[in-house]
Amino acid sequence: KLVSAPVKAGIGRKGFAERGEKREGDLNSPTGFFGLGRLFCYHNSVPGKMPFIKTTAADKWIDDPESPDYNRWVRGATSAKSWENLKLTSDEYYYCMVIEYNFYPVVKGMGSAIFLHLSMGEDPNPGAGCVIIRQKDMEWLLKWMTPESNPSILMGNEKILMDILKN
C-alpha cells in the first residue's frame, strides 16, 4: 500500500554496485534488501517512536577493514586506523540511521558506514554509498516508522532488482 509520494534521494556517486560487488571506498551504494538499524540524533528527541542514541563527539563508525570493530559503532577510544565521525560540524548526520549492509556476518573490505542521512541542501546530494534525503522527508519517515514494523530498505536500480527477482 502506497503511503507517500516518492522521496528524492541521493545515492553513491558511482550509482549502485552489482549485488555482492560493493567494496570499501568504491563510492557505490550496495544493492539488496537491508534492515534499518540504530538511529543516531544530535538532539534529545526524534519525531515518532523509533528508539535512538544521542550522538556525542566520541561516537564513530569504524571503516578500517583490519579492525576487529570493522563496520561497527564505537563510542570512545579505538585501535582502528580510520573511522567515520557520527557527530559532524554539519547537520548531515543530525538524523543518521544505519542501513544494515554487510552485517550478518561482517565481511572485511565489503563496505561499511552505509547510512540513511540528511542532504546538505534542498536537493539530495550524492555521497560515498549512503542514501541521502531531505530533513523534512526523514522526519516524515521517522514519524511513520515503528520499531515493531522492522523498518527496512530495498536498494538498487530497476534492472538489477528485476534480475534478482527473476532468479
Coordinates of N, CA and C in Angstrom, one line a residue, residues 7-12 16 29-30 34-42 50 55 61 84 86 88 91-101 103 112-120 124-125 127-145 151-155:
V7 N 10.1 10.0 -2.7 CA 11.0 10.9 -2.0 C 12.3 11.0 -2.8
K8 N 12.7 12.2 -3.0 CA 14.0 12.4 -3.7 C 15.1 11.9 -2.8
A9 N 16.1 11.2 -3.4 CA 17.2 10.7 -2.6 C 18.5 10.7 -3.4
G10 N 19.6 10.9 -2.7 CA 20.9 10.8 -3.3 C 21.5 9.4 -2.9
I11 N 22.3 8.9 -3.8 CA 23.0 7.6 -3.5 C 24.5 7.8 -3.8
G12 N 25.2 6.7 -3.8 CA 26.7 6.8 -4.1 C 27.0 7.5 -5.4
F16 N 24.7 2.4 -8.0 CA 24.6 1.1 -7.3 C 25.6 0.1 -7.7
S29 N 26.6 2.6 -3.8 CA 25.7 2.2 -2.8 C 25.5 0.7 -3.0
P30 N 25.2 -0.1 -2.0 CA 25.0 -1.5 -2.1 C 23.6 -1.8 -2.7
F34 N 17.8 -4.5 3.0 CA 18.5 -4.3 4.3 C 17.6 -3.8 5.4
G35 N 17.8 -4.2 6.6 CA 17.2 -3.7 7.7 C 17.7 -2.3 8.0
L36 N 16.8 -1.5 8.6 CA 17.3 -0.1 9.1 C 17.5 -0.3 10.6
G37 N 18.7 -0.1 11.0 CA 19.1 -0.3 12.4 C 19.1 0.9 13.3
R38 N 20.2 1.0 14.0 CA 20.3 2.1 15.0 C 20.1 3.5 14.4
L39 N 19.4 4.3 15.1 CA 19.2 5.7 14.7 C 20.0 6.6 15.7
F40 N 20.8 7.5 15.1 CA 21.6 8.4 15.9 C 21.0 9.8 15.6
C41 N 21.0 10.7 16.7 CA 20.4 12.0 16.5 C 21.2 13.0 17.4
Y42 N 21.4 14.2 16.9 CA 22.2 15.2 17.7 C 21.4 15.8 18.8
M50 N 10.7 5.7 17.0 CA 11.9 4.9 16.9 C 12.9 5.3 18.0
T55 N 23.8 11.4 19.7 CA 25.2 11.4 19.2 C 26.1 12.3 20.1
W61 N 32.0 5.4 13.5 CA 31.7 4.1 12.8 C 33.0 3.7 12.2
E84 N 34.5 6.9 10.6 CA 33.6 8.0 10.3 C 33.1 8.6 11.6
L86 N 30.5 10.3 13.8 CA 29.0 10.4 13.7 C 28.5 11.8 14.2
L88 N 29.1 15.4 13.2 CA 29.8 16.3 12.2 C 29.6 17.7 12.6
D91 N 25.0 19.4 9.5 CA 23.8 18.6 10.0 C 23.5 17.4 9.2
E92 N 24.4 16.9 8.4 CA 24.2 15.7 7.6 C 23.8 14.5 8.4
Y93 N 24.4 14.4 9.6 CA 24.1 13.2 10.4 C 23.2 13.6 11.6
Y94 N 22.5 14.8 11.5 CA 21.6 15.2 12.6 C 20.6 14.0 12.9
Y95 N 20.1 13.4 11.8 CA 19.4 12.1 11.9 C 20.3 11.2 11.1
C96 N 20.7 10.1 11.6 CA 21.6 9.2 10.9 C 21.2 7.7 11.3
M97 N 20.6 7.0 10.3 CA 20.1 5.7 10.6 C 20.9 4.7 9.8
V98 N 21.4 3.6 10.5 CA 22.2 2.6 10.0 C 21.4 1.8 9.0
I99 N 22.0 1.6 7.8 CA 21.5 0.6 6.8 C 22.3 -0.6 7.1
E100 N 21.7 -1.7 7.5 CA 22.4 -2.9 7.9 C 23.0 -3.7 6.7
Y101 N 23.8 -3.0 6.0 CA 24.5 -3.7 4.9 C 25.8 -4.3 5.5
F103 N 26.4 -6.8 7.5 CA 26.2 -7.0 8.9 C 26.2 -8.5 9.4
S112 N 31.4 -0.4 4.5 CA 31.0 -0.1 5.8 C 30.3 1.3 5.8
A113 N 29.8 1.7 7.0 CA 29.2 3.0 7.2 C 28.2 3.4 6.2
I114 N 27.2 2.5 5.9 CA 26.2 2.9 5.0 C 25.0 3.3 5.8
F115 N 24.6 4.6 5.6 CA 23.6 5.2 6.4 C 22.5 5.8 5.6
L116 N 21.3 6.0 6.2 CA 20.3 6.9 5.7 C 20.4 8.2 6.5
H117 N 20.8 9.3 5.8 CA 21.1 10.5 6.5 C 20.6 11.7 5.7
L118 N 20.8 12.9 6.2 CA 20.3 14.1 5.6 C 21.2 14.7 4.5
S119 N 20.6 15.4 3.6 CA 21.3 16.1 2.5 C 21.9 17.4 3.0
M120 N 22.9 17.9 2.3 CA 23.5 19.2 2.6 C 22.6 20.3 2.2
P124 N 18.9 16.5 -2.6 CA 19.8 15.5 -2.1 C 21.0 15.3 -2.9
N125 N 22.2 15.3 -2.3 CA 23.4 15.2 -3.0 C 23.9 13.7 -3.0
G127 N 26.7 10.7 -2.5 CA 27.6 10.5 -1.4 C 28.6 9.4 -1.7
A128 N 29.1 8.8 -0.6 CA 30.1 7.7 -0.8 C 29.4 6.3 -0.8
G129 N 28.1 6.3 -0.7 CA 27.4 5.0 -0.7 C 26.2 5.0 0.1
C130 N 25.9 6.0 0.9 CA 24.7 6.2 1.7 C 23.5 6.5 0.9
V131 N 22.4 6.5 1.5 CA 21.1 7.1 1.0 C 20.9 8.4 1.7
I132 N 20.7 9.5 0.9 CA 20.7 10.8 1.4 C 19.4 11.5 1.0
I133 N 18.6 12.0 2.0 CA 17.3 12.6 1.8 C 17.2 13.9 2.6
R134 N 16.2 14.7 2.2 CA 16.0 16.0 2.8 C 15.5 15.8 4.3
Q135 N 15.7 16.7 5.1 CA 15.3 16.6 6.5 C 13.8 16.4 6.7
K136 N 13.0 17.2 5.9 CA 11.5 17.0 6.0 C 11.1 15.6 5.7
D137 N 11.8 15.0 4.7 CA 11.4 13.6 4.3 C 11.9 12.6 5.4
M138 N 13.0 12.9 6.0 CA 13.5 12.0 7.1 C 12.5 12.1 8.3
E139 N 12.1 13.3 8.6 CA 11.2 13.5 9.8 C 9.9 12.8 9.5
W140 N 9.4 12.9 8.2 CA 8.1 12.2 7.9 C 8.3 10.7 8.1
L141 N 9.4 10.1 7.6 CA 9.7 8.7 7.7 C 9.8 8.3 9.2
L142 N 10.5 9.1 10.0 CA 10.6 8.7 11.4 C 9.2 8.8 12.2
K143 N 8.4 9.7 11.8 CA 7.0 9.7 12.3 C 6.2 8.5 11.9
W144 N 6.4 8.0 10.7 CA 5.7 6.9 10.1 C 6.2 5.5 10.6
M145 N 7.5 5.4 10.8 CA 8.1 4.1 11.2 C 7.8 3.7 12.7
P151 N 11.6 -1.8 10.3 CA 11.9 -1.0 9.1 C 13.0 -1.5 8.2
S152 N 12.9 -1.4 6.9 CA 13.9 -1.9 6.0 C 13.9 -1.1 4.8
I153 N 14.9 -1.3 3.9 CA 15.0 -0.5 2.7 C 15.5 -1.5 1.6
L154 N 14.9 -1.3 0.4 CA 15.2 -2.0 -0.8 C 16.0 -1.1 -1.7
M155 N 17.3 -1.5 -2.0 CA 18.2 -0.6 -2.8 C 18.7 -1.2 -4.0

